[in-house]
Structures are given as C-alpha cells and as structure tokens.
PDB file of C-alpha atoms in Angstrom:
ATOM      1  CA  UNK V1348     267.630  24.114  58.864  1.00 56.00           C
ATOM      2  CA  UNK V1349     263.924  23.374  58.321  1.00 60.00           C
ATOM      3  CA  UNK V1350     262.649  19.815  59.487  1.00 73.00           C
ATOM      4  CA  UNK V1351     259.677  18.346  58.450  1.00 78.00           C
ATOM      5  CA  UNK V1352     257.981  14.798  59.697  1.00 75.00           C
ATOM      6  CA  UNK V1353     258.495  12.144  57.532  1.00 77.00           C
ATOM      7  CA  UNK V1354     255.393  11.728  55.239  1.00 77.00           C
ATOM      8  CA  UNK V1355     253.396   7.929  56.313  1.00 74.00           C
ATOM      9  CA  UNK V1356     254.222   5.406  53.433  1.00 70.00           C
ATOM     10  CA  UNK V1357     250.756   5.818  51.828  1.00 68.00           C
ATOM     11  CA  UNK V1358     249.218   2.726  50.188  1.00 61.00           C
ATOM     12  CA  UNK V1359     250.452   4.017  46.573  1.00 60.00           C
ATOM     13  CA  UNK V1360     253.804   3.896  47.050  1.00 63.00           C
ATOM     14  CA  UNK V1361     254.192   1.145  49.440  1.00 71.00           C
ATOM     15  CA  UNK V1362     253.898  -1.507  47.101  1.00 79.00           C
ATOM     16  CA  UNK V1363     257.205  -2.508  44.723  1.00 87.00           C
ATOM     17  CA  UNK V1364     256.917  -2.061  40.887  1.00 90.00           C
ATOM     18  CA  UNK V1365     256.693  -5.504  39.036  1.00 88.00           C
ATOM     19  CA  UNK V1366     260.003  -6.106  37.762  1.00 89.00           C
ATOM     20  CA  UNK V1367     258.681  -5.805  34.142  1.00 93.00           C
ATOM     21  CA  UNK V1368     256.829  -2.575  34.834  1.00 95.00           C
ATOM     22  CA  UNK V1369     257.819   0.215  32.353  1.00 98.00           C
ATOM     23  CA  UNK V1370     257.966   3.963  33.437  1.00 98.00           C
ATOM     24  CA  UNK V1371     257.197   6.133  30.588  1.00 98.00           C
ATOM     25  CA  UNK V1372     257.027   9.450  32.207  1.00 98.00           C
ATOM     26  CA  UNK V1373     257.733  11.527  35.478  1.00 98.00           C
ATOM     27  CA  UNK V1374     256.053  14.499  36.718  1.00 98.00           C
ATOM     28  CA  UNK V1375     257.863  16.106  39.712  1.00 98.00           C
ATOM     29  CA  UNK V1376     255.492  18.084  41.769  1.00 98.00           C
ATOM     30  CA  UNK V1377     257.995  20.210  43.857  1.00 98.00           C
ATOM     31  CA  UNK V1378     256.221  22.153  46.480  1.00 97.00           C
ATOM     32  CA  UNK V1379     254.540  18.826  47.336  1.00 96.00           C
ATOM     33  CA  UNK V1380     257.855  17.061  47.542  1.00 97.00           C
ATOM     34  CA  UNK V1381     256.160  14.171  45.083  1.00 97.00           C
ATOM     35  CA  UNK V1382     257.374  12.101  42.093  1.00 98.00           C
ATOM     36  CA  UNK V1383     254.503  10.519  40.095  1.00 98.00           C
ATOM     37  CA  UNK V1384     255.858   8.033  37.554  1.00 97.00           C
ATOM     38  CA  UNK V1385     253.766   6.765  34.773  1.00 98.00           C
ATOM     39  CA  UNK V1386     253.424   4.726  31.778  1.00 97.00           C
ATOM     40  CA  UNK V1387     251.178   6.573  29.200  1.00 97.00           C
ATOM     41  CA  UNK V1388     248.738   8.298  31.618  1.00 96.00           C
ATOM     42  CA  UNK V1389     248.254   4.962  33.974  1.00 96.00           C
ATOM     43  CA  UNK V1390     249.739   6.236  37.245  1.00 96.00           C
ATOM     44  CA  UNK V1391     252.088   3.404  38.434  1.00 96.00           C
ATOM     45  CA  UNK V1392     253.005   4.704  41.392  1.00 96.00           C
ATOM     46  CA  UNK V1393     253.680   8.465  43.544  1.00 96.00           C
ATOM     47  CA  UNK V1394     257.209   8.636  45.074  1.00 97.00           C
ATOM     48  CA  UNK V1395     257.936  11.264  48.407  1.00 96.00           C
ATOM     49  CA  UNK V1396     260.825  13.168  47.139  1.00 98.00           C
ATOM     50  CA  UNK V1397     263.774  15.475  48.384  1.00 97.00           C
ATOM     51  CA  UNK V1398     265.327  18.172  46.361  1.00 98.00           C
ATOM     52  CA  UNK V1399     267.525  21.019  46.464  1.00 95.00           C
ATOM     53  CA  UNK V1400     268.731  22.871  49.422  1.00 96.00           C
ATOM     54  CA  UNK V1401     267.002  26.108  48.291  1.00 95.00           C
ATOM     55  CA  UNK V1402     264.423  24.374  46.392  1.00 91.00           C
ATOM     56  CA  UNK V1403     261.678  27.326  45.444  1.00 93.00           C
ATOM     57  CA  UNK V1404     262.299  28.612  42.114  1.00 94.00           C
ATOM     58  CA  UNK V1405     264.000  27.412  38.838  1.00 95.00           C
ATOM     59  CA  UNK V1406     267.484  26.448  39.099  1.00 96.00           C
ATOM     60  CA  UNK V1407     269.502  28.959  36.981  1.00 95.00           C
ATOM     61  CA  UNK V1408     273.023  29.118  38.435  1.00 95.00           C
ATOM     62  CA  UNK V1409     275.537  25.893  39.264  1.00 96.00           C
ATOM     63  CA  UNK V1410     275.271  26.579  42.793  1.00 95.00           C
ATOM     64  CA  UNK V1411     272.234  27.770  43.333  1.00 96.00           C
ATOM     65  CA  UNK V1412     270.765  24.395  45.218  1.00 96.00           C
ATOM     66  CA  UNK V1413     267.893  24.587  43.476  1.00 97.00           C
ATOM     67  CA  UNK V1414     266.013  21.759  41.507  1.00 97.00           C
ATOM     68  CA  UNK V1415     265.444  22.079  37.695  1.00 97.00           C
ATOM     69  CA  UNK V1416     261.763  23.693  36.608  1.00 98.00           C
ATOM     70  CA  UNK V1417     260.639  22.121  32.784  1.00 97.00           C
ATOM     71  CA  UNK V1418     260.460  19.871  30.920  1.00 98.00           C
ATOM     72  CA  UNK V1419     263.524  17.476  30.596  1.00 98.00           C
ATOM     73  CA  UNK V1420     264.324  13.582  29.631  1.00 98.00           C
ATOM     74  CA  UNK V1421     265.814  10.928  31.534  1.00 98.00           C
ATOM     75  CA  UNK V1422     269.059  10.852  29.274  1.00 97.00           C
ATOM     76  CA  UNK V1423     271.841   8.438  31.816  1.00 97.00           C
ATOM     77  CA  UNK V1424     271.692   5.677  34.061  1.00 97.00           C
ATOM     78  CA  UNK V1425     275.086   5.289  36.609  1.00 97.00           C
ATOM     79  CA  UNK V1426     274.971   2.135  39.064  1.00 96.00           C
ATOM     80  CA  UNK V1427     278.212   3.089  40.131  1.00 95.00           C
ATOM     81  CA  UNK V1428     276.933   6.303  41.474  1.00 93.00           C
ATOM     82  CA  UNK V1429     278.147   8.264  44.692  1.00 95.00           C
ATOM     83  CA  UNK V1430     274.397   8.101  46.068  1.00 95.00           C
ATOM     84  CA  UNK V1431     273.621   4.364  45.727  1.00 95.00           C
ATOM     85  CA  UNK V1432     272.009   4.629  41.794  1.00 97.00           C
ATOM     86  CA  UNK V1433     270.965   7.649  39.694  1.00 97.00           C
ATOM     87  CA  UNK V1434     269.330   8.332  36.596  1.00 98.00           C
ATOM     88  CA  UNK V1435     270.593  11.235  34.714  1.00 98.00           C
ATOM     89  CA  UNK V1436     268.636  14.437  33.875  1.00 98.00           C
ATOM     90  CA  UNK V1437     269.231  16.447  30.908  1.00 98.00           C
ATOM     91  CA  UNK V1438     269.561  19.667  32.579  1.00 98.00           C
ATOM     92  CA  UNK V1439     270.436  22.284  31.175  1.00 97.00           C
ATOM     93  CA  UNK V1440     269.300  23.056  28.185  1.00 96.00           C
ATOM     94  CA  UNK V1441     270.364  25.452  25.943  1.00 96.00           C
ATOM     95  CA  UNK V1442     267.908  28.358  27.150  1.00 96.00           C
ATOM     96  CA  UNK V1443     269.018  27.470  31.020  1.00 96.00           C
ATOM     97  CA  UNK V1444     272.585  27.380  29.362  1.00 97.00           C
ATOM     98  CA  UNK V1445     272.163  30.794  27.427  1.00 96.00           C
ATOM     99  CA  UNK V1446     270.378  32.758  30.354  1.00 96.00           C
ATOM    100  CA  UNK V1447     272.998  31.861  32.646  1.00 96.00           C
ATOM    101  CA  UNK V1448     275.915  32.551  30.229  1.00 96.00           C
ATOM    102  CA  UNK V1449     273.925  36.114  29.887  1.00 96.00           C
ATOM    103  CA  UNK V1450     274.591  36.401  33.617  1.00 96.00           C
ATOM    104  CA  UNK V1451     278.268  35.797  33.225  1.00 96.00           C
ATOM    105  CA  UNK V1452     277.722  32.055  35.435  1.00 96.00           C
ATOM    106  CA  UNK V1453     277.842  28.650  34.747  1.00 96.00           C
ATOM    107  CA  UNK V1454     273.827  26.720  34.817  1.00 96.00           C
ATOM    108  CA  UNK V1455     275.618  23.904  35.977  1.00 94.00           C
ATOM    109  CA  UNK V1456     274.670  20.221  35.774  1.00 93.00           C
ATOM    110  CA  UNK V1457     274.517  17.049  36.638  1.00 95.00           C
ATOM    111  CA  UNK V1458     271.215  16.589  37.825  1.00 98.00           C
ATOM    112  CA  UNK V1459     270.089  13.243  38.878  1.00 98.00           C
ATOM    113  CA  UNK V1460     267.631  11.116  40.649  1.00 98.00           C
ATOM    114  CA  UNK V1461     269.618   9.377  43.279  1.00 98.00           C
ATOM    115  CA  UNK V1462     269.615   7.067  46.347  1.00 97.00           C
ATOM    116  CA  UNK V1463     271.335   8.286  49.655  1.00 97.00           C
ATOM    117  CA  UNK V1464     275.082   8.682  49.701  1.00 96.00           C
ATOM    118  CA  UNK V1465     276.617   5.554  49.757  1.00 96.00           C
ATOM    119  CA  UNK V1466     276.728   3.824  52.838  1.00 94.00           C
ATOM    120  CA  UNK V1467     274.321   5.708  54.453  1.00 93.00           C
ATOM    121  CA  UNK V1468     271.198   3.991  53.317  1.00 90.00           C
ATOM    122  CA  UNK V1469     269.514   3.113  56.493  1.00 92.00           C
ATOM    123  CA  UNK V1470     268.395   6.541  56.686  1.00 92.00           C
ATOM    124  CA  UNK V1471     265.762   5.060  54.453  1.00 92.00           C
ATOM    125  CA  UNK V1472     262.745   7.738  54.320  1.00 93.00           C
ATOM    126  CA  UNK V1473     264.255   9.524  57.048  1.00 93.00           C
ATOM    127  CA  UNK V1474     265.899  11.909  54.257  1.00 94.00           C
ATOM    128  CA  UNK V1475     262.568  13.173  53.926  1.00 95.00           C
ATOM    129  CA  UNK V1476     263.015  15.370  56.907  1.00 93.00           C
ATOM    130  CA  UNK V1477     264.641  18.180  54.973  1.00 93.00           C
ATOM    131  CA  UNK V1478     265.900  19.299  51.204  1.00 96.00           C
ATOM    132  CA  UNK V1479     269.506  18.464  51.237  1.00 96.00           C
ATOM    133  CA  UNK V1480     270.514  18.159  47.586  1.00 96.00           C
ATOM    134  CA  UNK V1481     272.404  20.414  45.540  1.00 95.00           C
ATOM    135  CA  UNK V1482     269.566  20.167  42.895  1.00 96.00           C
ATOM    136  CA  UNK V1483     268.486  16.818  42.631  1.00 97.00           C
ATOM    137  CA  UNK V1484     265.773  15.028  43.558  1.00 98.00           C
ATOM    138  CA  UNK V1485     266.283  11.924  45.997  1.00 98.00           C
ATOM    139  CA  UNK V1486     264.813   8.966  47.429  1.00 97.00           C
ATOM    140  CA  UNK V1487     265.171   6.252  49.449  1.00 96.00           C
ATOM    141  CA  UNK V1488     268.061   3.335  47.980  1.00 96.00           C
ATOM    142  CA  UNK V1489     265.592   0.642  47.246  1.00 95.00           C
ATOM    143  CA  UNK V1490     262.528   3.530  45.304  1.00 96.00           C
ATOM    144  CA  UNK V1491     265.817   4.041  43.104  1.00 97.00           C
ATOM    145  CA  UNK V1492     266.925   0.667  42.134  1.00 96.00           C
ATOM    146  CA  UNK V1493     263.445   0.884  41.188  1.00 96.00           C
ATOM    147  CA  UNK V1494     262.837   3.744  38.980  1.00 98.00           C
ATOM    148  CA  UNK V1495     266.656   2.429  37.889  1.00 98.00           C
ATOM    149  CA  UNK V1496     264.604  -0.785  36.468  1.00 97.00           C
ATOM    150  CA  UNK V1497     261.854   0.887  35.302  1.00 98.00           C
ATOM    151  CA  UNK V1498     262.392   4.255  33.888  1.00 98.00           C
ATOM    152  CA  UNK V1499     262.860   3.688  30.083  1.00 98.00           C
ATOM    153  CA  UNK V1500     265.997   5.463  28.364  1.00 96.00           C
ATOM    154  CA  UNK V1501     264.794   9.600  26.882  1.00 98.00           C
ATOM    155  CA  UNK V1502     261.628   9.663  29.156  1.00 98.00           C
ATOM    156  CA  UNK V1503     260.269  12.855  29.888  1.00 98.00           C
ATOM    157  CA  UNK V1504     260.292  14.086  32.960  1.00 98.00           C
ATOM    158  CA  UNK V1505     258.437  17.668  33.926  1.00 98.00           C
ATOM    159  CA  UNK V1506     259.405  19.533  37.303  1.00 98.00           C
ATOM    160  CA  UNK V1507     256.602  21.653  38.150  1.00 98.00           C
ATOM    161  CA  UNK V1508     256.912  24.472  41.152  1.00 98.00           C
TER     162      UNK V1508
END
C-alpha cells in the first residue's frame, strides 16, 4: 500500500468556519488530494482530502474504488452515518449509469463526503497517509461536521483529475 506523510495543517484550513458560514460550491482537485469549498468565488477555506483506493481515473464501475470525475451536487445529508457524518453525492448520473449498463455492470453509488469510521476518529489527519475509500472522499470527523453545517442543500460540487 502506498504511504504518504501527512500534509502540515496549512494556515487556510486550520482555522474553523463561522458557524453561519455558507458553502456554495466544492471543487475537488484529486491528484492534489484537496477540497476547496466556496461561497460564490470567495474561497472559504481548502480541505486535505482522501479518496478512493484506486483513485486515478473516473469511477465507472461499483467496485472500481475510484472517486467520481464531473460535475455533481451535494443532494443528502446523514448524521447517522457509518463514518461519523456524510454529505451525499449525486453520483451517478445517467451517462455514468448508461456507460456502465453498456458494459453489462452496475456504476454503483453512494458516494459521500464522510468522517472516519465511527469510533475511530482519533486518527484525525492521520487518514491522510493513504486513499482508503471505496470512492469517496474523506476527512477528518470535526472538517465534516463542518462542511455538514455549511454546505447548502443541491451545491455543486466538480471532481477534477
């Protein structure tokens, strides 16, 4: 398994969100392992992310462990999640769901942006070391009670390579 250090908290993302703060949009920037979250184009703050277990490439098969590609909405909110919190993704769509039909597969689903698994939160940032997901994109328990607060319902999010 690939390990990498743990990125340094840098000063944009070691501050906490107001509590009224409102998170209009996401842009996941995958190969950097970074979440930027914004409200109209005023960059509130850059998350460091994990994703899928095979993260390079556009998830296309349930499966696959790869993490979504496009553009997509924040479309569900579960606090009574397996990994602390998570906001729901609306992957797939209906070209992700017709290509992988074409292929005779399922796309899958239920991609989310989640906390650790329950009861394991002290790992904090130390999930950073590697991509352990089965598609999603994760950070640390508190950065998702967070984006929990903040992310308003049908935002956009884009996952870029």
């Amino acid at each position: 398994m690939f390990t990498r250090p743990v990125p340094p908290v840098s000063p944009e993302n070691a501050f906490r969100l107001p509590e009224n703060a409102q998170i209009t949009r996401l842009v996941v920037h995958k190969s950097e392992r970074k979440m930027f979250a914004y409200d109209g184009d005023n960059l509130l703050k850059s998350y460091d992310i994990s994703l899928g277990f095979s993260p390079i490439g556009h998830k296309q098969f349930e499966g696959d462990g790869k993490t979504p590609e496009g553009v997509y909405r924040i479309n569900e909110r579960n606090a009574q999640s397996g990994y602390h919190k998570n906001l729901g993704i609306s992957y797939p769509n209906q070209q992700d769901t017709a290509f992988a039909q074409s292929q005779g597969k399922s796309a899958g689903g239920l991609i989310k942006i989640h906390g650790l698994p329950n009861g394991s939160g002290a790992l904090g940032r130390q999930h950073l070391r590697h991509d352990w997901t089965n598609g999603c994109i994760a950070v640390t328990d508190e950065e998702v009670d967070e984006l929990f607060r903040s992310v308003v319902h049908n935002a956009p999010i884009e996952i870029k390579p």
